[in-house]
mmCIF file of N, CA, C and O in Angstrom:
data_model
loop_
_atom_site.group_PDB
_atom_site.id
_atom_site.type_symbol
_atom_site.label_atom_id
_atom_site.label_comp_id
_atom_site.label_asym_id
_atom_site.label_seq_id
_atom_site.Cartn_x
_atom_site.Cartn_y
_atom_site.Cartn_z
ATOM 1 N N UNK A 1 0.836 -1.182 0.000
ATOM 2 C CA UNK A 1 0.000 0.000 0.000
ATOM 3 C C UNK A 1 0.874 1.236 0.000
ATOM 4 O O UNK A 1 1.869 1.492 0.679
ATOM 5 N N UNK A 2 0.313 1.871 -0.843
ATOM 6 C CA UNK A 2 1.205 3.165 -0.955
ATOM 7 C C UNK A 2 0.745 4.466 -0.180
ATOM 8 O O UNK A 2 0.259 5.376 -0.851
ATOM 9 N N UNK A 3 0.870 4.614 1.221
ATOM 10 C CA UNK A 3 -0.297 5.262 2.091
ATOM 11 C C UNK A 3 0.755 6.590 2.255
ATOM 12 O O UNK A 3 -0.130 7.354 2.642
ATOM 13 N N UNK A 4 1.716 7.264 2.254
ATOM 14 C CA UNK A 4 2.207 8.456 2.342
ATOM 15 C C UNK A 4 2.800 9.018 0.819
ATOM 16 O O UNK A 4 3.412 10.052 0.551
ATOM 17 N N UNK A 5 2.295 7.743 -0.158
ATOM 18 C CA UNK A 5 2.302 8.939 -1.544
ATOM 19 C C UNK A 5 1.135 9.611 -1.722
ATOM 20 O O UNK A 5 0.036 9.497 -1.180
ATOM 21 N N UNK A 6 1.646 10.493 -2.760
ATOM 22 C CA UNK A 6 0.245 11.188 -3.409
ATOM 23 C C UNK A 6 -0.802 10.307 -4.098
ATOM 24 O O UNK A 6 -1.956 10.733 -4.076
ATOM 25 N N UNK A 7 -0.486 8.770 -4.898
ATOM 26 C CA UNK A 7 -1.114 8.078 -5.105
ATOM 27 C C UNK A 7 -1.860 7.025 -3.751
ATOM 28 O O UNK A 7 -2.943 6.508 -4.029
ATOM 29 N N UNK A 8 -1.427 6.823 -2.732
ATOM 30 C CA UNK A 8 -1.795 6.144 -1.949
ATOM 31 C C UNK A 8 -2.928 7.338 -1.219
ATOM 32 O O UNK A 8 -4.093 6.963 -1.083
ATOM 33 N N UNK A 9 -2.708 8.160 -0.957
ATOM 34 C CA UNK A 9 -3.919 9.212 -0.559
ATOM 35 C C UNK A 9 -5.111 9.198 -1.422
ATOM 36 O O UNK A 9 -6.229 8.934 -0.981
ATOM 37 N N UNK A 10 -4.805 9.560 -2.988
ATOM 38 C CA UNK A 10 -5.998 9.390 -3.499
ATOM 39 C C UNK A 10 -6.779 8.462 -3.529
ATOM 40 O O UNK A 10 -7.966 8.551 -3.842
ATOM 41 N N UNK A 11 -5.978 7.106 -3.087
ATOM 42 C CA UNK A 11 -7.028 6.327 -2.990
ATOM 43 C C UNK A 11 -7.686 5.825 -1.698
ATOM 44 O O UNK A 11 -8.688 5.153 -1.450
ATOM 45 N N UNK A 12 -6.797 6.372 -1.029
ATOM 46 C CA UNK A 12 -7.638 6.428 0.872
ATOM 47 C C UNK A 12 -8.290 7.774 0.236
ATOM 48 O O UNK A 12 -7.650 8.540 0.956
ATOM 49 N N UNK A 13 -8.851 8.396 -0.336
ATOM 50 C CA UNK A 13 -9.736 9.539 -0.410
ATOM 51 C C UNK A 13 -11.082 8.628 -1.011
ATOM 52 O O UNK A 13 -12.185 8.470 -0.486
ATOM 53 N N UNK A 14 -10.617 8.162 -2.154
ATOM 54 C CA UNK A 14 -11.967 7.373 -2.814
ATOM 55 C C UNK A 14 -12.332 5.991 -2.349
ATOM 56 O O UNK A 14 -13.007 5.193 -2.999
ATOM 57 N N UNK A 15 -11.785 5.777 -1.080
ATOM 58 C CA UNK A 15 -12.402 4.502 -0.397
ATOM 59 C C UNK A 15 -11.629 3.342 -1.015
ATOM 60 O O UNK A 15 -11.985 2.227 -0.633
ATOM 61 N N UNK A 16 -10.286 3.425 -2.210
ATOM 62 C CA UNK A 16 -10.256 2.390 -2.440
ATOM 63 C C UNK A 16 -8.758 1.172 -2.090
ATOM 64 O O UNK A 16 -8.138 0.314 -2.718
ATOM 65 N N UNK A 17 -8.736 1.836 -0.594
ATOM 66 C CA UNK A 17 -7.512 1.003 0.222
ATOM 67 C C UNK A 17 -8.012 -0.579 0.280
ATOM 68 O O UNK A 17 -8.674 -0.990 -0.674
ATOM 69 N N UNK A 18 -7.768 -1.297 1.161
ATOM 70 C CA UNK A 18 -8.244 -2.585 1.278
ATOM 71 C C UNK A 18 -9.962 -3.140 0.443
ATOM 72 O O UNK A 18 -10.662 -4.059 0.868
ATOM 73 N N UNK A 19 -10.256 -2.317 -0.715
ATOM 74 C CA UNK A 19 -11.031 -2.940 -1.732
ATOM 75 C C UNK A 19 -10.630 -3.746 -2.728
ATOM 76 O O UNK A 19 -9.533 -4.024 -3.213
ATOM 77 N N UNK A 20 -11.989 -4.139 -2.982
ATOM 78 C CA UNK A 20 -12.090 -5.389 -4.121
ATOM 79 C C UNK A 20 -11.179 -4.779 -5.336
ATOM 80 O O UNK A 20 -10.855 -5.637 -6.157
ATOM 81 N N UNK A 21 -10.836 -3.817 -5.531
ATOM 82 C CA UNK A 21 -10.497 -2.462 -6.799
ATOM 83 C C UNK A 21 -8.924 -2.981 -6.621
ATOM 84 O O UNK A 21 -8.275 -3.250 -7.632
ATOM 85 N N UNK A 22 -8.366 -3.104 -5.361
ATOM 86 C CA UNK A 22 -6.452 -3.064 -5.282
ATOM 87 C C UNK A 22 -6.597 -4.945 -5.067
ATOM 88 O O UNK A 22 -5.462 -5.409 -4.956
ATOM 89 N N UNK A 23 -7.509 -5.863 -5.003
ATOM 90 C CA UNK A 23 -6.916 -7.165 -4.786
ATOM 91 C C UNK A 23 -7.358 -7.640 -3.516
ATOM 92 O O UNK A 23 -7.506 -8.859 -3.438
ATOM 93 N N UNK A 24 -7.659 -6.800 -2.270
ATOM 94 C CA UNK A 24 -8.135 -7.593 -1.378
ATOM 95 C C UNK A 24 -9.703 -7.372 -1.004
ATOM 96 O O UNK A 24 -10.240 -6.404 -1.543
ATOM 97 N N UNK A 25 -10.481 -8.170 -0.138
ATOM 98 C CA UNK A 25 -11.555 -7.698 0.407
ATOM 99 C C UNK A 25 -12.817 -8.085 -0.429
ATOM 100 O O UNK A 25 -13.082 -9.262 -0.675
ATOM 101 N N UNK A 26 -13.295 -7.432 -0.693
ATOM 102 C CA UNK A 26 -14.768 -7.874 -1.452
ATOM 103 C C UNK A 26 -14.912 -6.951 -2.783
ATOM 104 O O UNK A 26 -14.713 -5.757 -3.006
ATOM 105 N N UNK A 27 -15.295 -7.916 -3.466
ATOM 106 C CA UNK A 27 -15.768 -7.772 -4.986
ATOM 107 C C UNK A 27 -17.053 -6.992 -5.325
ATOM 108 O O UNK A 27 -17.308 -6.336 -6.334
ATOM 109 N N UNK A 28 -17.907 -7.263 -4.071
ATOM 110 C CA UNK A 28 -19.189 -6.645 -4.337
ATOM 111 C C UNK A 28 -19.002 -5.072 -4.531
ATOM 112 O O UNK A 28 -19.982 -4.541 -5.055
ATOM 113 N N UNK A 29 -17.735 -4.046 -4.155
ATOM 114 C CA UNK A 29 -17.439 -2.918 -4.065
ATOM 115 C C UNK A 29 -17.377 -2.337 -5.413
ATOM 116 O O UNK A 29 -17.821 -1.243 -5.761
ATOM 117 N N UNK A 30 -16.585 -3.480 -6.341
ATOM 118 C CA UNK A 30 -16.412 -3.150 -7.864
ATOM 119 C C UNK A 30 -17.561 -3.259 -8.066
ATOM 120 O O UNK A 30 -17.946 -2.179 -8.514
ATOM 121 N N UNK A 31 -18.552 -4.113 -7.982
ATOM 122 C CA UNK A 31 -19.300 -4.148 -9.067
ATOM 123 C C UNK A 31 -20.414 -3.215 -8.565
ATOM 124 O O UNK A 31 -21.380 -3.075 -9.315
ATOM 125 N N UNK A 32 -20.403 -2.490 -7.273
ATOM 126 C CA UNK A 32 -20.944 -1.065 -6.953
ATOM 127 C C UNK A 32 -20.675 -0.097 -7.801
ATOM 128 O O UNK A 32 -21.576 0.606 -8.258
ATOM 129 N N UNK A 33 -19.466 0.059 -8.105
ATOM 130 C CA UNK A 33 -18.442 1.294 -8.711
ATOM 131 C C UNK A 33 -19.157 1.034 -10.026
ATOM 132 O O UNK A 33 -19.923 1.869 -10.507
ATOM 133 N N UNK A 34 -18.903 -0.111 -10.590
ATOM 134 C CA UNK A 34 -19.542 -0.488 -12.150
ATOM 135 C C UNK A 34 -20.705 -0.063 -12.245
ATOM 136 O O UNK A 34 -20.891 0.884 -13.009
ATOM 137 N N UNK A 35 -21.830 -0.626 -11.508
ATOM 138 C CA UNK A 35 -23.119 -0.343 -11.248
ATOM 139 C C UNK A 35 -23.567 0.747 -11.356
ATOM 140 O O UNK A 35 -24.416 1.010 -12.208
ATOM 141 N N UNK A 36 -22.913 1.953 -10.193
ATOM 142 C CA UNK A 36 -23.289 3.352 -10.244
ATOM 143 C C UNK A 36 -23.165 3.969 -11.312
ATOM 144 O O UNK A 36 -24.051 4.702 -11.752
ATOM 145 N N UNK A 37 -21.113 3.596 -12.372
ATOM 146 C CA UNK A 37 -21.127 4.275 -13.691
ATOM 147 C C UNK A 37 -22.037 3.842 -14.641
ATOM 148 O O UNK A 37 -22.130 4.500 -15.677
ATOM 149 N N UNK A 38 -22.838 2.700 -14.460
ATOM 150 C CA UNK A 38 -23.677 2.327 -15.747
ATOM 151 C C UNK A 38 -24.784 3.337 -15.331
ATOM 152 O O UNK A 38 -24.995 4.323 -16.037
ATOM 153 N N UNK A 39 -25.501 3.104 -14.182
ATOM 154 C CA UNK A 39 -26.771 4.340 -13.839
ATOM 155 C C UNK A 39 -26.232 5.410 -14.167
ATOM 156 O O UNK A 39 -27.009 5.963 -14.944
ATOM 157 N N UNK A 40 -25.101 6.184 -13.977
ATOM 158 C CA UNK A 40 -24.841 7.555 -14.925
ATOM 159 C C UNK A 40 -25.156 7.993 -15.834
ATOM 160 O O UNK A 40 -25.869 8.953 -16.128
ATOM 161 N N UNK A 41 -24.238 6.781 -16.723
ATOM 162 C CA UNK A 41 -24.438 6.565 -18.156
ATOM 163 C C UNK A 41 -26.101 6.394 -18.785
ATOM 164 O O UNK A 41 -26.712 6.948 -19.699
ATOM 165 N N UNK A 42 -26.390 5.511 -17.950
ATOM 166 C CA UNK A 42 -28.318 5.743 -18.378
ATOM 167 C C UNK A 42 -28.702 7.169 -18.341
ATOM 168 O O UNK A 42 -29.070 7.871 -19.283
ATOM 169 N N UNK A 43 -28.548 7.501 -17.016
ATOM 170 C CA UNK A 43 -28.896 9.146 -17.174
ATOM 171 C C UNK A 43 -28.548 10.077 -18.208
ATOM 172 O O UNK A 43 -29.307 10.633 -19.001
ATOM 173 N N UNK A 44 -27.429 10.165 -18.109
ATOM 174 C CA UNK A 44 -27.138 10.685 -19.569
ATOM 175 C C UNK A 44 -27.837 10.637 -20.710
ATOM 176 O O UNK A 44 -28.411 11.548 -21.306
ATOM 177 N N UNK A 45 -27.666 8.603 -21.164
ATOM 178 C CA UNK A 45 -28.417 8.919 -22.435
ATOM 179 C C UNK A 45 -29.917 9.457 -22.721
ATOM 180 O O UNK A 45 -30.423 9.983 -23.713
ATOM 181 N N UNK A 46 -30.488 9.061 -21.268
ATOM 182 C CA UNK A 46 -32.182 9.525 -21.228
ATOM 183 C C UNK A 46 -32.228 10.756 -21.353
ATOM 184 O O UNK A 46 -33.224 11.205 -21.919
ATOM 185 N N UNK A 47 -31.256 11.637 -20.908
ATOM 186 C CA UNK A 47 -31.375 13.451 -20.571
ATOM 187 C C UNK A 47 -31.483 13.497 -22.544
ATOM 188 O O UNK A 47 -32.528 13.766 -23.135
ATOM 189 N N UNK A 48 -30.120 13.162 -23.259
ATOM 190 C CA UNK A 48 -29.658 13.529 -24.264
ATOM 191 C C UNK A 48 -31.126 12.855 -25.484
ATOM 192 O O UNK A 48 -31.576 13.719 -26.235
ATOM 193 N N UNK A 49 -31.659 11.642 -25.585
ATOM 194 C CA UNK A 49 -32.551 11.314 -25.926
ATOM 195 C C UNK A 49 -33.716 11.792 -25.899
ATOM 196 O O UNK A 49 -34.405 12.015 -26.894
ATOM 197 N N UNK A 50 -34.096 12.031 -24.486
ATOM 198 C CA UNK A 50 -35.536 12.965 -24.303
ATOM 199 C C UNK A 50 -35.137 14.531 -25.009
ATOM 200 O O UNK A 50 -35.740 14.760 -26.058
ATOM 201 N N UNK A 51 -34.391 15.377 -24.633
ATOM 202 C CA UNK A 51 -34.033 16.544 -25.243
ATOM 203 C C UNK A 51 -33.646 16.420 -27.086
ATOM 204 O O UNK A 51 -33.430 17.382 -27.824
ATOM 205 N N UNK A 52 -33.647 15.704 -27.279
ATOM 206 C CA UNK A 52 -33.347 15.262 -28.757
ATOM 207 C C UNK A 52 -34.967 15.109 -29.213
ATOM 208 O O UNK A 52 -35.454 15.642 -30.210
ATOM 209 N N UNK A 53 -35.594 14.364 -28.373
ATOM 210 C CA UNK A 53 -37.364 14.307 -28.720
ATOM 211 C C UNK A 53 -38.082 15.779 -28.500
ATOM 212 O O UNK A 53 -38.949 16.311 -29.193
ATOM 213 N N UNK A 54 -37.510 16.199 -27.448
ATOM 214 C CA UNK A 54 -38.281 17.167 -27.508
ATOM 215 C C UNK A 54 -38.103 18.271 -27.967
ATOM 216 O O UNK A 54 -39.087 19.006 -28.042
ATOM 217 N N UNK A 55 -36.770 18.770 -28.438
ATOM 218 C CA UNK A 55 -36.390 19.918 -28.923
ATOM 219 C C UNK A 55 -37.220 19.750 -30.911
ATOM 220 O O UNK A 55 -37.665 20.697 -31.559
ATOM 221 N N UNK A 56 -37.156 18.114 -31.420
ATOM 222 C CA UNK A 56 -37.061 17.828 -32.747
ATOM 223 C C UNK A 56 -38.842 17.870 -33.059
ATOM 224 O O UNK A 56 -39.410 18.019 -34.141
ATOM 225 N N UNK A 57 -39.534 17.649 -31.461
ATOM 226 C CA UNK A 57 -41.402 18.196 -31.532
ATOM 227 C C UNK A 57 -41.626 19.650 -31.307
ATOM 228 O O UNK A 57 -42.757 20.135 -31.281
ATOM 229 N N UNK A 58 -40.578 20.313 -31.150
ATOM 230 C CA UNK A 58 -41.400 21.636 -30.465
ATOM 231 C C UNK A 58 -41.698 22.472 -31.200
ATOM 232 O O UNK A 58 -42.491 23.359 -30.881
ATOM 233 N N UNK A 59 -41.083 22.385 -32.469
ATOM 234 C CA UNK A 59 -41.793 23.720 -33.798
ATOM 235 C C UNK A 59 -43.636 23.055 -33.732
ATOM 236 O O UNK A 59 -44.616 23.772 -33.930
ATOM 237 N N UNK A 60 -43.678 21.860 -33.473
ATOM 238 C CA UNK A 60 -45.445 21.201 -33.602
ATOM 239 C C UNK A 60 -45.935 21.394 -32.325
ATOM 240 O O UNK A 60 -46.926 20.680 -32.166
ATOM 241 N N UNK A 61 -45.774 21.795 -31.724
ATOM 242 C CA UNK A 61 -46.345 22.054 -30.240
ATOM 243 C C UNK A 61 -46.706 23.095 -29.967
ATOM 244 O O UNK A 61 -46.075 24.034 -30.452
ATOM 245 N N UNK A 62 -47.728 23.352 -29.184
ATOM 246 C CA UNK A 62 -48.740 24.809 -28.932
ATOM 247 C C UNK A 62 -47.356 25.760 -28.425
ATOM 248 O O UNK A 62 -46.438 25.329 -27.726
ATOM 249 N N UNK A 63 -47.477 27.141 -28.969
ATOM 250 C CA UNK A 63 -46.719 28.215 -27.800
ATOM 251 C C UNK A 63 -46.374 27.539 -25.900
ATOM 252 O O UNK A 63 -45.308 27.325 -25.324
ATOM 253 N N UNK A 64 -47.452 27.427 -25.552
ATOM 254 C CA UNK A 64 -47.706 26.985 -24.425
ATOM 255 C C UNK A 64 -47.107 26.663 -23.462
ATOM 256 O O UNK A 64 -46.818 27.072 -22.338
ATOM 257 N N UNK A 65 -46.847 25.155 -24.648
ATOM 258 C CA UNK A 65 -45.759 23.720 -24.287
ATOM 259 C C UNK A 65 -44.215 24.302 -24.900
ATOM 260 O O UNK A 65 -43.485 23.330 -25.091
ATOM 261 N N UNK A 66 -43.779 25.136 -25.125
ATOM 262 C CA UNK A 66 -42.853 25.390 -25.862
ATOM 263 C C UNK A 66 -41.973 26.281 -24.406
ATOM 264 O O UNK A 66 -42.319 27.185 -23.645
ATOM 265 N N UNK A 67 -40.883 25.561 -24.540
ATOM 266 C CA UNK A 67 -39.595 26.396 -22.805
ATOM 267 C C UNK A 67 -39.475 27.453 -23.565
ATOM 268 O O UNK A 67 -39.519 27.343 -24.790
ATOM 269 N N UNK A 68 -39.331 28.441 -23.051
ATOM 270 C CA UNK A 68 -38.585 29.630 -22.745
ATOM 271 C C UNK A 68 -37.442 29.665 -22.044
ATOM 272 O O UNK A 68 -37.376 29.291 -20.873
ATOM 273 N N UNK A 69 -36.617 30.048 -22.607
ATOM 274 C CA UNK A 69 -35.040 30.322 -21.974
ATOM 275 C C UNK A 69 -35.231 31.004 -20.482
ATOM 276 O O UNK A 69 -35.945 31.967 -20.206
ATOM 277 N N UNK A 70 -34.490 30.322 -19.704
ATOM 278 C CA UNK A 70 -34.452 30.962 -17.868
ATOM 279 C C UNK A 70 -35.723 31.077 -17.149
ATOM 280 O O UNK A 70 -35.992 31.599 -16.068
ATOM 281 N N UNK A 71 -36.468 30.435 -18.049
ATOM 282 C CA UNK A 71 -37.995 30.338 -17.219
ATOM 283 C C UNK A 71 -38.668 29.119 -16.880
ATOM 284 O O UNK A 71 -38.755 28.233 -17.730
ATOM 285 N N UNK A 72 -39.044 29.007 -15.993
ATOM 286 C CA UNK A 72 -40.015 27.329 -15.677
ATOM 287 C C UNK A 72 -40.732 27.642 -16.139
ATOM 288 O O UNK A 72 -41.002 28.834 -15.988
ATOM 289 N N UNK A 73 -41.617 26.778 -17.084
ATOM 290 C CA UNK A 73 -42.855 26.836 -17.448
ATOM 291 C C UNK A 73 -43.342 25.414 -18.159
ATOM 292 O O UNK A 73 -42.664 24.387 -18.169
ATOM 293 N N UNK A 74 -44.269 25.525 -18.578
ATOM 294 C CA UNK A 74 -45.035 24.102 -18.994
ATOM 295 C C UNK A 74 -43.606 23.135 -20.002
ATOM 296 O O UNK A 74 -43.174 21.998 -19.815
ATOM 297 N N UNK A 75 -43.195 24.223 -21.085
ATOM 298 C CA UNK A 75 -42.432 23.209 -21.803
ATOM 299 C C UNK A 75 -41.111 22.735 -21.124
ATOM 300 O O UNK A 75 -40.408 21.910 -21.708
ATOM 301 N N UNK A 76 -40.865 23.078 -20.287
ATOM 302 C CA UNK A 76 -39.700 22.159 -19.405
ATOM 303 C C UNK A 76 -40.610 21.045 -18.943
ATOM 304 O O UNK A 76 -40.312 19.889 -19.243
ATOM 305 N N UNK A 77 -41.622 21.283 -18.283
ATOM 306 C CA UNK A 77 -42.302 19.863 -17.874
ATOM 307 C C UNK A 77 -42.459 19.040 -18.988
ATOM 308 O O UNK A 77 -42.366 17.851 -18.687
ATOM 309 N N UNK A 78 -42.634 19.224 -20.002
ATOM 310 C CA UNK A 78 -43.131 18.134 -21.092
ATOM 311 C C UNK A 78 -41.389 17.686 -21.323
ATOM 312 O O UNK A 78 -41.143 16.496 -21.520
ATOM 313 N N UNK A 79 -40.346 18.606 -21.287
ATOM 314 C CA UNK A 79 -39.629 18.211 -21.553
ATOM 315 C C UNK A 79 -38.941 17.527 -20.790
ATOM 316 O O UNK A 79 -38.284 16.651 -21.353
ATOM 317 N N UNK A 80 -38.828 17.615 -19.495
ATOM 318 C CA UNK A 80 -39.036 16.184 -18.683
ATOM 319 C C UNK A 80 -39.344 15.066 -18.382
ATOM 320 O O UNK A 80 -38.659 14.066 -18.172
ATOM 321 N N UNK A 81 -40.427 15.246 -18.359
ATOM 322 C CA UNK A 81 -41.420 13.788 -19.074
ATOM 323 C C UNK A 81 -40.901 13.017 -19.947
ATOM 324 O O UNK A 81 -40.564 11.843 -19.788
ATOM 325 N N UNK A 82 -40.776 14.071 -21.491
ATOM 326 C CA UNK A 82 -39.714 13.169 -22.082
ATOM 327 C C UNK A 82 -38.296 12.112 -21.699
ATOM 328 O O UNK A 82 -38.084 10.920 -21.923
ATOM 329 N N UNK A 83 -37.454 13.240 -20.995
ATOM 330 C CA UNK A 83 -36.531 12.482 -20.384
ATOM 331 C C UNK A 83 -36.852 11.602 -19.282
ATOM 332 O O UNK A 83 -35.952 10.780 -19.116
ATOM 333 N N UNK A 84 -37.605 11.506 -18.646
ATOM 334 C CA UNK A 84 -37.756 9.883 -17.396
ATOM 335 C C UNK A 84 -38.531 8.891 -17.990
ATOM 336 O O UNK A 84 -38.462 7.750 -17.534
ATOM 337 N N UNK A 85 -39.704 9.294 -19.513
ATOM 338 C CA UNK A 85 -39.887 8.890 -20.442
ATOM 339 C C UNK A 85 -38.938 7.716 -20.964
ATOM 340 O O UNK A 85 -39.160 6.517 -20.794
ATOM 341 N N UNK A 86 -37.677 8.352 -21.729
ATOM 342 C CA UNK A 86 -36.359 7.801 -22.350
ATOM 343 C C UNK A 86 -36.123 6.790 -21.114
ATOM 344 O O UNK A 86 -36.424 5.599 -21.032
ATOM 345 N N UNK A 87 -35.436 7.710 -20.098
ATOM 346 C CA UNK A 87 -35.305 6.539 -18.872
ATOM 347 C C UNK A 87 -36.113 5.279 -18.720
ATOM 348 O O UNK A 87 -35.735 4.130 -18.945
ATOM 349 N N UNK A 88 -37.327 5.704 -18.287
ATOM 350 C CA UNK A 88 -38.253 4.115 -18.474
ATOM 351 C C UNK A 88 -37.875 3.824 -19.722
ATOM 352 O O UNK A 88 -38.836 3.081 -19.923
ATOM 353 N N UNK A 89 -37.427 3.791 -20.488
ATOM 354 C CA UNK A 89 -37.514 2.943 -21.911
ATOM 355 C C UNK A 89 -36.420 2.079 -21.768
ATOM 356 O O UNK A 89 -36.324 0.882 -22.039
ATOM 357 N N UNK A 90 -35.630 2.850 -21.313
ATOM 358 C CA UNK A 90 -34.270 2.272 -21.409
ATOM 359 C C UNK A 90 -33.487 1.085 -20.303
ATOM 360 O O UNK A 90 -32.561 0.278 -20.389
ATOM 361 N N UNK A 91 -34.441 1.519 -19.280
ATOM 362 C CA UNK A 91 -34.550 0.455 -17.603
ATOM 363 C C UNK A 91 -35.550 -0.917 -18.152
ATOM 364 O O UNK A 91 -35.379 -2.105 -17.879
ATOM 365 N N UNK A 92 -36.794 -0.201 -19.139
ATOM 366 C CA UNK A 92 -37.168 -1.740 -19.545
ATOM 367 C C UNK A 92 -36.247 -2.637 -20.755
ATOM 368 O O UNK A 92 -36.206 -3.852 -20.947
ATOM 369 N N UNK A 93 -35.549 -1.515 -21.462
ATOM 370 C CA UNK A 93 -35.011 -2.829 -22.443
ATOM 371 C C UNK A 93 -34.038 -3.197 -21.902
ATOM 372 O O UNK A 93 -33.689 -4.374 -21.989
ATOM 373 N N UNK A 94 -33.107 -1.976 -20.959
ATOM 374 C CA UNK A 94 -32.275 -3.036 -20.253
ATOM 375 C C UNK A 94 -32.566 -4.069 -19.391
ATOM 376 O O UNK A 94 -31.646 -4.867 -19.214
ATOM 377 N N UNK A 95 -33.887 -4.322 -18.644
ATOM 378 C CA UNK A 95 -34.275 -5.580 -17.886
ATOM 379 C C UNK A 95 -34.341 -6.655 -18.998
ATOM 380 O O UNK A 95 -33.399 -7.440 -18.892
ATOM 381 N N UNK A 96 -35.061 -6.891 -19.895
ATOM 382 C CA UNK A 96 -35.020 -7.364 -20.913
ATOM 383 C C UNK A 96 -34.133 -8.468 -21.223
ATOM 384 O O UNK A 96 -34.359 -9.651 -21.479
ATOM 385 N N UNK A 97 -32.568 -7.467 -21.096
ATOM 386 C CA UNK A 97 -31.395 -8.013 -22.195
ATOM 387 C C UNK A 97 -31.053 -8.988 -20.517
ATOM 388 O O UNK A 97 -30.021 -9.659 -20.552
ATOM 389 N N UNK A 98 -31.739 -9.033 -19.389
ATOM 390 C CA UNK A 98 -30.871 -9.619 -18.037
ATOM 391 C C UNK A 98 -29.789 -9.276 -17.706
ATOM 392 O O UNK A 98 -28.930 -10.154 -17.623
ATOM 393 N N UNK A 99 -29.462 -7.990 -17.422
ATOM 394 C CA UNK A 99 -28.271 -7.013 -16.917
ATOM 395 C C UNK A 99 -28.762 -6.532 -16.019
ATOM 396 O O UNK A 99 -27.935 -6.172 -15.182
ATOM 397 N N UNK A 100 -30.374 -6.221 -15.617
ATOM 398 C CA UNK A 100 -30.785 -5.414 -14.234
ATOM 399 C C UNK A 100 -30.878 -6.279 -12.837
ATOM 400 O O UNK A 100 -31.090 -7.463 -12.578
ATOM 401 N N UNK A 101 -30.642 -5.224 -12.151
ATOM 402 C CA UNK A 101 -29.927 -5.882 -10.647
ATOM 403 C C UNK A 101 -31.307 -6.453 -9.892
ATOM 404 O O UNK A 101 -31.227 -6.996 -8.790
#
């Protein structure tokens, strides 16, 4: 263990001294670490997907439903929707393929 380098700190900073990550201890830690970056990564693509849907409907959509820059209003909600929308889509096909926990 490299505990008075600069590399041995960073990883007593990110928890990853006696983890599954350096060789000892439990495995279940990695596949936490894995786990969380894949839920990121979902997020992401749902944000980028839903905003891709909804920016490519909004010339067809009432004034209404349509965001305004720096303002809450109805078309951020729809455009939300969209995105947890994407999300559910993407939590069911990933159950699907048998990758969900």
């Amino acid at each position: 263990m490299l505990v008075g380098t600069k590399l041995g700190t960073g990883r007593r900073r990110l928890g990853l001294l006696g983890s599954g990550l350096m060789g000892h201890g439990n495995t279940n830690q990695r596949i936490d670490i894995i786990s969380t970056a894949r839920r990121w990564a979902e997020f992401l693509v749902a944000v980028l997907i839903g905003n891709i849907v909804y920016f490519s409907v909004e010339p067809q959509l009432p004034s209404v439903m349509r965001h305004r820059m720096y303002q809450i209003d109805l078309g951020l909600a729809v455009d939300f929707v969209m995105c947890v929308a994407a999300y559910g889509l993407i939590r069911l096909i990933r159950g699907f393929g048998g990758h969900s926990k």
